[in-house]
Amino acid sequence: MRVTTSKSKNSESFYINYAYIGKNGKNTSKVFKKLGTLKELSEKLNTDRDGVMAWAKEQARIETEKHKLESENVSVDFHPNRLINSNEQRSFNCGYLFLQSICKSLRFDNICRNIKTRHNYEYNLQSILQDLIYARILSPSSKKSSFEFAENLLEQPKYELHDVYRALSTLSVESDFIQAELYKNSHFIHNRNTKILYYDCTNYFFEIEEADELRKYGKSKEHRPNPIIGMGLFMDADGIPLSFDIYPGNQNEQLSLKPLERKIISDFECSDLFTVRILD
């Protein structure tokens, strides 16, 4: 890299230019960094033009060294006769990292910190909740299989399977709080359009022989004879989930709308001036 200058009628600007060979095989260059005008740099460095030029050349030298380090070839030695020990893990799943960034933007740490003040547990609720989310998106399965999936992540869990089962009770109790906080925090990364809300219902079957207080015999979406529970889901105008609730499987879907609508108005601090469209 080298220093170049550009003069106009009233000023002179200093640049660091990067020279390279283009796709056509010819030498070319581009501006890597603008250092400033002569007036700005003279006042900043308290020196004349020669002093500014000397400083600019030093900056070009520093940037050249940085570029060499960043583009330096790295050699990795492999030994074909060396065996990997049995049961030794060498590959990890890192596809969850982009989801981790979203969870951070949604402030899961603050949500779980507030929940901790109301409960007495020793496990890391934030880690469990986020790992369950990663697994549900990347490899949906049972909670046991989700834990096994988390063991293959680059950042492996520091909790045990029994902690996952214990955390489910806490997540169930705090479900409404988590949903409301996620909605509020989602405004930091996306403007929510709640003038129109979409409402949809579905149900899930359970492979059990007898119904209980929540899991009732009803009309299954999958035409299964098993007990089911129903779930109602509100989405905003962009189709992004807003809130959900569950209800007994033998309850009419239409009866589930009003309670969830009241929760949207109160807990989510949404205006009561919105239109609800029910999806078939």
Coordinates of C-alpha atoms in Angstrom, one line a residue:
M1 CA 0.0 0.0 0.0
R2 CA 1.1 3.5 -0.7
V3 CA 0.1 7.1 0.0
T4 CA -1.5 9.2 -2.7
T5 CA -2.8 12.8 -2.6
S6 CA -5.5 14.6 -4.4
K7 CA -5.5 18.3 -4.8
S8 CA -8.5 20.6 -5.4
K9 CA -8.7 24.4 -5.5
N10 CA -8.9 24.8 -1.7
S11 CA -7.6 21.6 -0.2
E12 CA -5.4 18.6 -0.5
S13 CA -6.5 15.1 0.6
F14 CA -4.4 12.1 1.7
Y15 CA -5.3 8.5 0.9
I16 CA -3.9 5.0 1.3
N17 CA -4.2 3.2 -2.0
Y18 CA -4.1 -0.6 -2.4
A19 CA -2.4 -2.0 -5.5
Y20 CA -3.4 -5.4 -6.8
I21 CA -3.7 -7.5 -10.0
G22 CA -7.2 -7.4 -11.5
K23 CA -9.1 -10.2 -13.1
N24 CA -7.8 -9.1 -16.5
G25 CA -4.2 -9.6 -15.3
K26 CA -3.4 -5.9 -15.2
N27 CA -2.1 -3.9 -12.3
T28 CA -4.7 -1.7 -10.8
S29 CA -5.4 0.1 -7.5
K30 CA -8.2 1.4 -5.3
V31 CA -8.6 3.7 -2.4
F32 CA -8.2 1.6 0.8
K33 CA -8.7 4.4 3.3
K34 CA -9.1 8.2 3.3
L35 CA -6.8 9.8 6.0
G36 CA -8.1 13.3 5.8
T37 CA -7.3 16.7 4.3
L38 CA -4.0 18.5 4.8
K39 CA -5.6 21.1 7.0
E40 CA -7.3 18.5 9.2
L41 CA -4.2 16.4 9.6
S42 CA -1.9 19.4 10.2
E43 CA -4.1 20.6 13.0
K44 CA -4.5 17.1 14.5
L45 CA -0.8 16.2 14.3
N46 CA 0.5 19.8 14.9
T47 CA 2.9 19.6 12.0
D48 CA 3.5 20.8 8.4
R49 CA 2.9 19.0 5.1
D50 CA 6.2 17.0 5.4
G51 CA 5.2 15.8 8.8
V52 CA 1.7 14.8 7.6
M53 CA 3.3 12.9 4.7
A54 CA 5.7 11.1 7.0
W55 CA 2.8 10.1 9.3
A56 CA 0.7 9.0 6.3
K57 CA 3.5 6.7 5.0
E58 CA 3.7 5.2 8.5
Q59 CA 0.0 4.5 8.4
A60 CA 0.4 2.9 5.0
R61 CA 3.2 0.7 6.3
I62 CA 1.0 -0.4 9.3
E63 CA -2.0 -1.2 7.1
T64 CA 0.3 -3.2 4.8
E65 CA 1.5 -5.3 7.7
K66 CA -2.0 -5.9 8.8
H67 CA -3.0 -7.0 5.3
K68 CA -0.1 -9.4 5.1
L69 CA -1.1 -11.0 8.4
E70 CA -4.8 -11.3 7.3
S71 CA -3.9 -12.8 3.9
E72 CA -1.1 -15.1 5.1
N73 CA -1.3 -18.7 4.1
V74 CA -1.7 -21.1 7.0
S75 CA -0.5 -24.7 6.7
V76 CA -2.2 -27.5 8.7
D77 CA -0.3 -30.8 9.0
F78 CA -2.3 -34.0 8.8
H79 CA -0.8 -37.4 9.7
P80 CA -2.4 -40.2 7.7
N81 CA -1.2 -42.9 10.2
R82 CA -2.6 -41.2 13.3
L83 CA -6.0 -42.6 14.4
I84 CA -8.8 -40.7 16.1
N85 CA -9.6 -42.1 19.4
S86 CA -12.9 -44.1 19.7
N87 CA -15.9 -41.9 20.8
E88 CA -13.9 -38.7 20.5
Q89 CA -16.0 -35.9 19.0
R90 CA -14.3 -33.9 16.2
S91 CA -17.2 -32.4 14.3
F92 CA -19.7 -29.9 15.8
N93 CA -22.9 -28.2 14.6
C94 CA -22.5 -24.4 14.2
G95 CA -25.7 -23.7 12.2
Y96 CA -27.3 -22.4 15.4
L97 CA -25.1 -19.3 15.6
F98 CA -27.3 -17.1 13.4
L99 CA -30.2 -18.0 15.7
Q100 CA -28.1 -17.2 18.7
S101 CA -27.6 -13.7 17.3
I102 CA -31.4 -13.3 17.0
C103 CA -31.9 -14.5 20.6
K104 CA -29.4 -12.0 21.8
S105 CA -31.2 -9.2 20.0
L106 CA -34.5 -10.4 21.6
R107 CA -32.8 -10.0 25.0
F108 CA -33.3 -13.6 26.3
D109 CA -30.8 -12.9 29.0
N110 CA -33.0 -10.1 30.5
I111 CA -36.1 -12.3 30.2
C112 CA -34.5 -15.2 32.0
R113 CA -33.0 -13.0 34.6
N114 CA -36.4 -11.6 35.6
I115 CA -37.9 -15.1 35.7
K116 CA -35.1 -16.2 38.0
T117 CA -36.2 -13.7 40.7
R118 CA -39.5 -15.5 40.9
H119 CA -38.3 -19.1 41.1
N120 CA -35.7 -21.1 43.0
Y121 CA -33.7 -23.3 40.6
E122 CA -30.1 -24.0 39.9
Y123 CA -30.1 -24.8 36.2
N124 CA -29.3 -22.2 33.4
L125 CA -32.8 -21.5 32.1
Q126 CA -31.5 -19.3 29.3
S127 CA -29.2 -22.0 27.9
I128 CA -31.9 -24.6 28.1
L129 CA -34.5 -22.4 26.4
Q130 CA -32.3 -21.3 23.6
D131 CA -31.0 -24.8 22.9
L132 CA -34.6 -26.0 22.7
I133 CA -35.3 -23.3 20.2
Y134 CA -32.3 -24.2 18.1
A135 CA -33.4 -27.8 18.1
R136 CA -37.0 -27.1 17.3
I137 CA -35.9 -25.1 14.2
L138 CA -33.0 -27.2 13.0
S139 CA -33.9 -30.7 14.1
P140 CA -37.4 -30.9 15.6
S141 CA -37.9 -33.9 17.9
S142 CA -38.5 -34.9 21.5
K143 CA -37.0 -33.1 24.4
K144 CA -34.5 -36.0 24.9
S145 CA -33.5 -35.9 21.3
S146 CA -33.2 -32.1 21.5
F147 CA -30.8 -32.5 24.3
E148 CA -28.8 -35.0 22.3
F149 CA -28.8 -32.5 19.4
A150 CA -27.5 -29.8 21.7
E151 CA -24.6 -32.0 22.7
N152 CA -23.3 -31.7 19.1
L153 CA -23.4 -27.9 19.1
L154 CA -20.2 -25.9 19.1
E155 CA -21.1 -24.7 22.6
Q156 CA -22.1 -27.8 24.3
P157 CA -24.7 -27.7 27.2
K158 CA -23.4 -27.5 30.8
Y159 CA -26.7 -28.9 32.1
E160 CA -28.2 -32.4 32.2
L161 CA -31.3 -33.9 30.6
H162 CA -33.2 -33.8 33.9
D163 CA -32.6 -30.1 34.0
V164 CA -34.5 -29.8 30.7
Y165 CA -37.5 -31.6 32.1
R166 CA -37.5 -29.4 35.3
A167 CA -37.2 -26.3 33.2
L168 CA -40.4 -27.1 31.3
S169 CA -42.5 -26.4 34.4
T170 CA -40.9 -23.0 34.8
L171 CA -41.4 -22.2 31.1
S172 CA -45.0 -23.3 31.3
V173 CA -45.7 -20.9 34.3
E174 CA -43.9 -18.0 32.6
S175 CA -45.2 -18.6 29.1
D176 CA -47.3 -15.4 29.0
F177 CA -44.5 -13.3 30.4
I178 CA -42.0 -14.7 27.9
Q179 CA -44.4 -14.0 25.0
A180 CA -45.1 -10.5 26.1
E181 CA -41.4 -9.6 26.6
L182 CA -40.4 -11.1 23.2
Y183 CA -43.0 -9.0 21.5
K184 CA -41.7 -5.9 23.2
N185 CA -38.1 -6.7 22.4
S186 CA -38.9 -7.6 18.8
H187 CA -39.4 -3.9 18.1
F188 CA -35.6 -3.5 18.5
I189 CA -35.0 -5.5 15.3
H190 CA -38.3 -5.2 13.3
N191 CA -41.2 -2.8 13.3
R192 CA -44.3 -4.8 14.1
N193 CA -47.5 -4.1 12.2
T194 CA -50.4 -4.9 14.5
K195 CA -53.2 -3.0 12.8
I196 CA -54.2 -6.3 11.2
L197 CA -53.8 -9.6 13.2
Y198 CA -54.3 -13.1 11.8
Y199 CA -55.7 -15.9 14.0
D200 CA -55.3 -19.5 13.3
C201 CA -55.9 -22.7 15.2
T202 CA -54.6 -26.2 15.1
N203 CA -54.4 -29.2 17.4
Y204 CA -51.9 -31.9 18.4
F205 CA -52.5 -35.5 19.4
F206 CA -50.9 -37.4 22.2
E207 CA -50.2 -41.1 22.2
I208 CA -52.0 -41.8 25.4
E209 CA -54.9 -44.1 26.2
E210 CA -57.1 -41.9 28.4
A211 CA -58.0 -38.2 28.3
D212 CA -57.1 -35.8 31.1
E213 CA -58.0 -32.3 32.2
L214 CA -56.4 -30.7 29.1
R215 CA -55.9 -33.5 26.6
K216 CA -59.5 -34.4 25.5
Y217 CA -61.0 -36.4 22.7
G218 CA -62.0 -34.1 19.8
K219 CA -61.8 -33.6 16.1
S220 CA -58.2 -34.1 15.2
K221 CA -56.6 -32.3 12.3
E222 CA -54.8 -35.5 11.5
H223 CA -57.9 -37.7 11.9
R224 CA -56.3 -39.5 14.8
P225 CA -58.4 -41.2 17.5
N226 CA -56.1 -40.0 20.3
P227 CA -56.7 -37.2 22.8
I228 CA -55.7 -33.8 21.6
I229 CA -55.1 -30.2 22.7
G230 CA -55.9 -27.1 20.7
M231 CA -53.6 -24.2 20.1
G232 CA -54.6 -20.7 18.9
L233 CA -52.0 -18.4 17.4
F234 CA -52.0 -14.7 16.7
M235 CA -49.7 -13.3 13.9
D236 CA -49.1 -9.8 12.9
A237 CA -49.7 -8.4 9.4
D238 CA -46.3 -9.7 8.3
G239 CA -47.1 -13.2 9.5
I240 CA -44.7 -13.0 12.4
P241 CA -46.1 -14.8 15.5
L242 CA -47.4 -12.6 18.3
S243 CA -48.9 -14.8 20.9
F244 CA -50.3 -18.3 21.4
D245 CA -52.4 -20.2 23.9
I246 CA -53.6 -23.7 24.4
Y247 CA -57.1 -25.0 25.3
P248 CA -58.8 -28.4 25.8
G249 CA -59.1 -30.5 22.7
N250 CA -62.8 -30.8 22.9
Q251 CA -63.4 -27.0 23.0
N252 CA -64.7 -25.1 20.0
E253 CA -62.0 -23.2 18.2
Q254 CA -64.1 -20.0 18.1
L255 CA -64.3 -19.8 21.9
S256 CA -60.5 -19.6 22.1
L257 CA -60.3 -16.2 20.3
K258 CA -61.7 -13.8 22.9
P259 CA -59.4 -14.8 25.8
L260 CA -56.3 -14.5 23.7
E261 CA -57.6 -11.2 22.2
R262 CA -58.0 -9.8 25.7
K263 CA -54.4 -10.9 26.6
I264 CA -53.1 -9.2 23.5
I265 CA -54.7 -5.9 24.5
S266 CA -53.6 -6.1 28.2
D267 CA -50.3 -7.9 28.4
F268 CA -48.9 -6.7 25.0
E269 CA -50.1 -3.2 25.4
C270 CA -51.5 -3.3 21.9
S271 CA -54.2 -0.8 20.9
D272 CA -57.7 -2.3 20.9
L273 CA -58.1 -0.7 17.4
F274 CA -57.0 -3.7 15.3
T275 CA -58.7 -6.0 12.8
V276 CA -58.6 -9.8 13.4
R277 CA -58.8 -12.0 10.3
I278 CA -59.4 -15.7 11.0
L279 CA -57.5 -18.2 8.8
D280 CA -59.2 -21.4 7.7

